[in-house]
Amino acid sequence: MTLHQDYPSISLSDTQACVLYYKALINYVDSHLKLHAERILARYYSSQSDSFQTLTFADIDRMSINLACQWSDLAKEVHTISYIDDHSVAYLVVILAAMRLRKTFFLISPRNSQLHVTELLRKTGSKMLVTGKKYEAISQHSAAQAGEVHVLTITETDLDKWIHQPLELNFEDILNLEFSDNDIERSALIVHSSGSSSSPKPIYLSNRYLFYHLSQFYILIKNRPHLPQIGLEDVMLPIVPLFHCFGFFVAFTMISVGGSVVFMEKLPPSQNEINSALQINKVTMLCCPPIILEEMIPYLKQTNNFDAVQRLKYVIFGGAPFKMESGDWLRSHKINVRNMYGSTEMNGFLSSNLDPNSKTWNSLAPFRFDPQGESYGIFETVDESQPNIKHLYVRADCPTLATNISNRPDGGYDTDDLFREDPESPGYYIYLGRRNETLIMENGEKTNPLPMEATIREITVVKQVVVLGHERKCTSALIELDATKIENLQEEEVIESVHEAIELANRDCPSHSRILLEMVKVLPLGQTIPTTDKGNIKRKNAEQMYQHVIDELYDNFLNGSNKASCDAQSEEYKWTTEEMNDFLETNIAQVLRISKSLLKNHSQSIFDLGFNSLYAIQLRNYISKRFSKVSHNFLFENPTIDSMRNGLLQKEQPMIYTKQEKGYKNTQKLATCYIKQARVDFDPIVRTNYVAKEQVVLLTGATGSLGSFILECLLKDSRVKKVYCCVRGKQEDLKERLANSFKNRLLDITLLNSERVKVLPMKFSEQYLGLGETRYHALRKEVTLIQHCGWLLNFNMSLEHFDKECISPFYNLLKFAYHQQNPIHVHFVSSVSAGVLLGDTIEEEPYPFDARIAMPLGYAQSKFVVESLLNFMAKELNFPCFIERLGQVCGDTKNGIWNTSEQYPLMFIGGGSWMHKMPKLETGIDWIPVDFAAASIVDIMLNTRSSSTKVAQYVYHIVSPQSLKWCDILQSLTLAGMSFEVVDVEDWIKELIQNEENPAYRLIPFFEGNLRQTFKMPKWKTDKTMQATAVLSHVPALDVELFTKFLANWESTGFYNPSL
């Protein structure tokens, strides 16, 4: 078809019809340039006349046709034309000229370095570079480096020449005016990414994309007659450049409605220049980044002149978060400020409610829907610890996507942008920032700083904030104050406001992410946090700029225990019991921000109140100010106020042996207690030969590493009819947590899209396991197998803590499984640590009833207690209990995903990478990859479903049959690319203690208590286990190939930096 000279009534409201009719955007634009020929299109500032000049639609039409004709010979063999210059009316003419040449036109931001311009020219194969005079030098150098690129310079006087040139009479012969369906997906423009986190990359935009790009106001405004409409009389002031998609959108939208566009002399303009432009041009719409609006508020307060801004139908912002307080102030002064969201990759996609009467001015809702009315955008949870934080991804069939932009296996697009649903406007979302801002803490935990920063930034006195903590033990925050907001405040009032902001931010974040007040630094006035032009934080720049301040902040906190007062020892033994209790209550209450009245139960564990390792450091620091020689593990060994008080008042610290002996006695006592209770609660089992053909499994720990792989194996086995997964968390988040655990481990997530998977809340401490009586009894009849894989993995916690959190709930699960005839088979994942001190060789049989065979850790002791209980139930009650003793599990063999919070990953990275030293150990290695461990366990579960534990084997060892030495592991690490020396354990621990930033620092208590005790790891027999499962005999060797995968995975998550 030829260039359209007629003006059909096809509207961008029906975008697809426009696409099919016009084929190419230049075809559509050309028809509108002619339709509105006599109207004013461009209002641009001229420095020569010191006033705004105007150009009509016909002027722009003629100028762009002439320029295209002039360049036609130069561009004949060129596929891509690039352009680098400042935003101006000339920029608009050049874009239209290039589009008329039917070339792919690349808009290069002038903010790029010469290196980046060269890279972009090479990547796009551009052979023609148009440049403004200002950027001629960088363009010439970049073209020379890229090779065979012709540079064409536009001068300031060229615009005047273009204005006065008559129309080229032969333009129809020179330019290609034929359009076909092939033009629809042809790349018309290239716009590059910002390059703020890496080199800018070109993004190709088809004609189809550009039609949908211009449809935004048609969907949001034209289709809603009750809203203020935009049309012929409207004037748009964009304070965003044309080389940005936002700027292109607003300028070309005004072409489509017959309105006009104001071009400022420079961007960003001053507030005086903005006000002048608004008044002179009678502007009715303004589009800008939020920082412009933040700067506008003090200007309006000073001038008290609201006429120009109150005339605006819409003030659209985007690109960065905007303070609620600021937006509310503008709205209170009758300024209709509204938020829109999109990106080059996916187009405009979300918008606030544009109705001036709506209070939903900031939060965003999707406006791109398929023919069935379903949104093309899906909000998904990415971090199960923060289920209210959503990531937006765009479906593969969305027509607004840029060319070849897919980054998901299903063809969809991950935006990497995070949102939180607006509690006051369901269905609307508050933009938080980028997902790649996630901080990887030194213990492998992840912190999303964006919602925390957004909350803190809302406080009046705070101008900007950056939350830090990547590869650190805890988070911290740098605060930039707003000088205009604190002029009349006392210092105490300012600090109080900042502390209130921190508390608000801590309210909704995971406990490991909370910012302690000791870790907040308020910058002196005049010091600023670096941001982008849009107002987004430059996190890495901030870290570099304030490196000394940040290091000092962490040093003061983490080394607080070394700074006890000089007279501490003279004070230690003068305390009364009452004074000590009050001292501990006061400091615990201060750490937890709770009332002392809640701490009157001195036998209650502080960990039941929400304490974690971070709070333990804080409390230990407080205690160390008055008491010397407080061990790293003091609070874990003494978790109650009673035990803390007794420990601090004790004149001599007990020997390690004495402590361990006391712990073993407590373990023996607890195991005996549970066995006695079982004699009362359970009668001996009477079995029949009934075996279910299809198994219904109840699985715990399904969101953990081993549990996820077990679930995948179960779902791939046809003998399994259904799996009930018991998951911790809110009911509405459980399925998503399960899905995220599969995604994070690159497992087959399609297996979860089945009726074979049911998710239940894990509340085993509650009556009827928290399921309700009816469902409880129904499941008791349906379930045939239980696999209890879920257990607290913490080497610092005491046995008492494990009893409450793990053992007692498991006992309730045994009650659920009990039937006097055909009870549910119960499988329990134990640990080799529960019997590691038994001898040189451990047989596949029950342990003797002696707690001294377990490691002196709450974790190991808790596993011993459960094994003792199950041994009794199997032997005395004929209960079908099966124990899978799990050895050290490493990452899977396919992707090398190994939890970074575990002891060996922390040791490898903290020792081998950070310190370049690894400890010399005399230990055998029988580690098993998690995928093989899971497959072995599932094999055993399904192969023993008809077994009686009275006569059959019921203890299995899930370890590698292939035994290696520690030196073999170190050699594989070296061959995989890590460089280190091997040192004695004592020297290794001493150096680790001096390096609080080291990710392995958090496990010092564990290393001190275990690495120093030299013993040879026993040999775990696997003969009987290999008879029950053939999988075990195929476990691969732990070699350089596997370690290469481990390191690659850790590097991809930021846990490992090979350049250290």
mmCIF file of N, CA and C in Angstrom, residues 116 141 172 221 371 495 613 618 624 643 767 906 1029:
data_model
loop_
_atom_site.group_PDB
_atom_site.id
_atom_site.type_symbol
_atom_site.label_atom_id
_atom_site.label_comp_id
_atom_site.label_asym_id
_atom_site.label_seq_id
_atom_site.Cartn_x
_atom_site.Cartn_y
_atom_site.Cartn_z
ATOM 1 N N HIS A 116 31.575 3.707 25.213
ATOM 2 C CA HIS A 116 30.237 3.133 25.060
ATOM 3 C C HIS A 116 29.633 3.466 23.697
ATOM 4 N N HIS A 141 35.806 10.316 17.000
ATOM 5 C CA HIS A 141 36.678 9.311 17.627
ATOM 6 C C HIS A 141 35.979 7.951 17.715
ATOM 7 N N GLU A 172 8.509 12.076 -3.889
ATOM 8 C CA GLU A 172 7.807 10.807 -4.066
ATOM 9 C C GLU A 172 8.623 9.822 -4.895
ATOM 10 N N ILE A 221 -7.125 7.574 28.600
ATOM 11 C CA ILE A 221 -7.903 8.822 28.621
ATOM 12 C C ILE A 221 -9.012 8.819 27.570
ATOM 13 N N PRO A 371 -7.414 -9.929 24.676
ATOM 14 C CA PRO A 371 -8.820 -9.872 24.244
ATOM 15 C C PRO A 371 -9.797 -10.484 25.239
ATOM 16 N N ILE A 495 16.735 13.560 65.148
ATOM 17 C CA ILE A 495 17.160 12.178 65.405
ATOM 18 C C ILE A 495 15.963 11.307 65.733
ATOM 19 N N SER A 613 20.650 -14.160 65.436
ATOM 20 C CA SER A 613 22.090 -14.005 65.636
ATOM 21 C C SER A 613 22.514 -12.539 65.643
ATOM 22 N N GLN A 618 24.203 -7.758 69.235
ATOM 23 C CA GLN A 618 23.870 -6.483 69.859
ATOM 24 C C GLN A 618 23.797 -6.624 71.379
ATOM 25 N N SER A 624 28.941 -6.866 77.236
ATOM 26 C CA SER A 624 30.406 -6.768 77.273
ATOM 27 C C SER A 624 30.892 -5.407 77.764
ATOM 28 N N SER A 643 19.639 -18.270 83.120
ATOM 29 C CA SER A 643 20.940 -18.863 82.781
ATOM 30 C C SER A 643 21.973 -17.791 82.478
ATOM 31 N N GLN A 767 -3.305 -27.655 68.046
ATOM 32 C CA GLN A 767 -4.214 -28.789 68.087
ATOM 33 C C GLN A 767 -4.594 -29.202 66.661
ATOM 34 N N LEU A 906 30.437 -21.504 53.523
ATOM 35 C CA LEU A 906 30.986 -20.354 54.252
ATOM 36 C C LEU A 906 32.484 -20.530 54.492
ATOM 37 N N THR A 1029 18.349 -49.185 47.761
ATOM 38 C CA THR A 1029 18.288 -48.204 46.668
ATOM 39 C C THR A 1029 19.549 -48.298 45.818
#
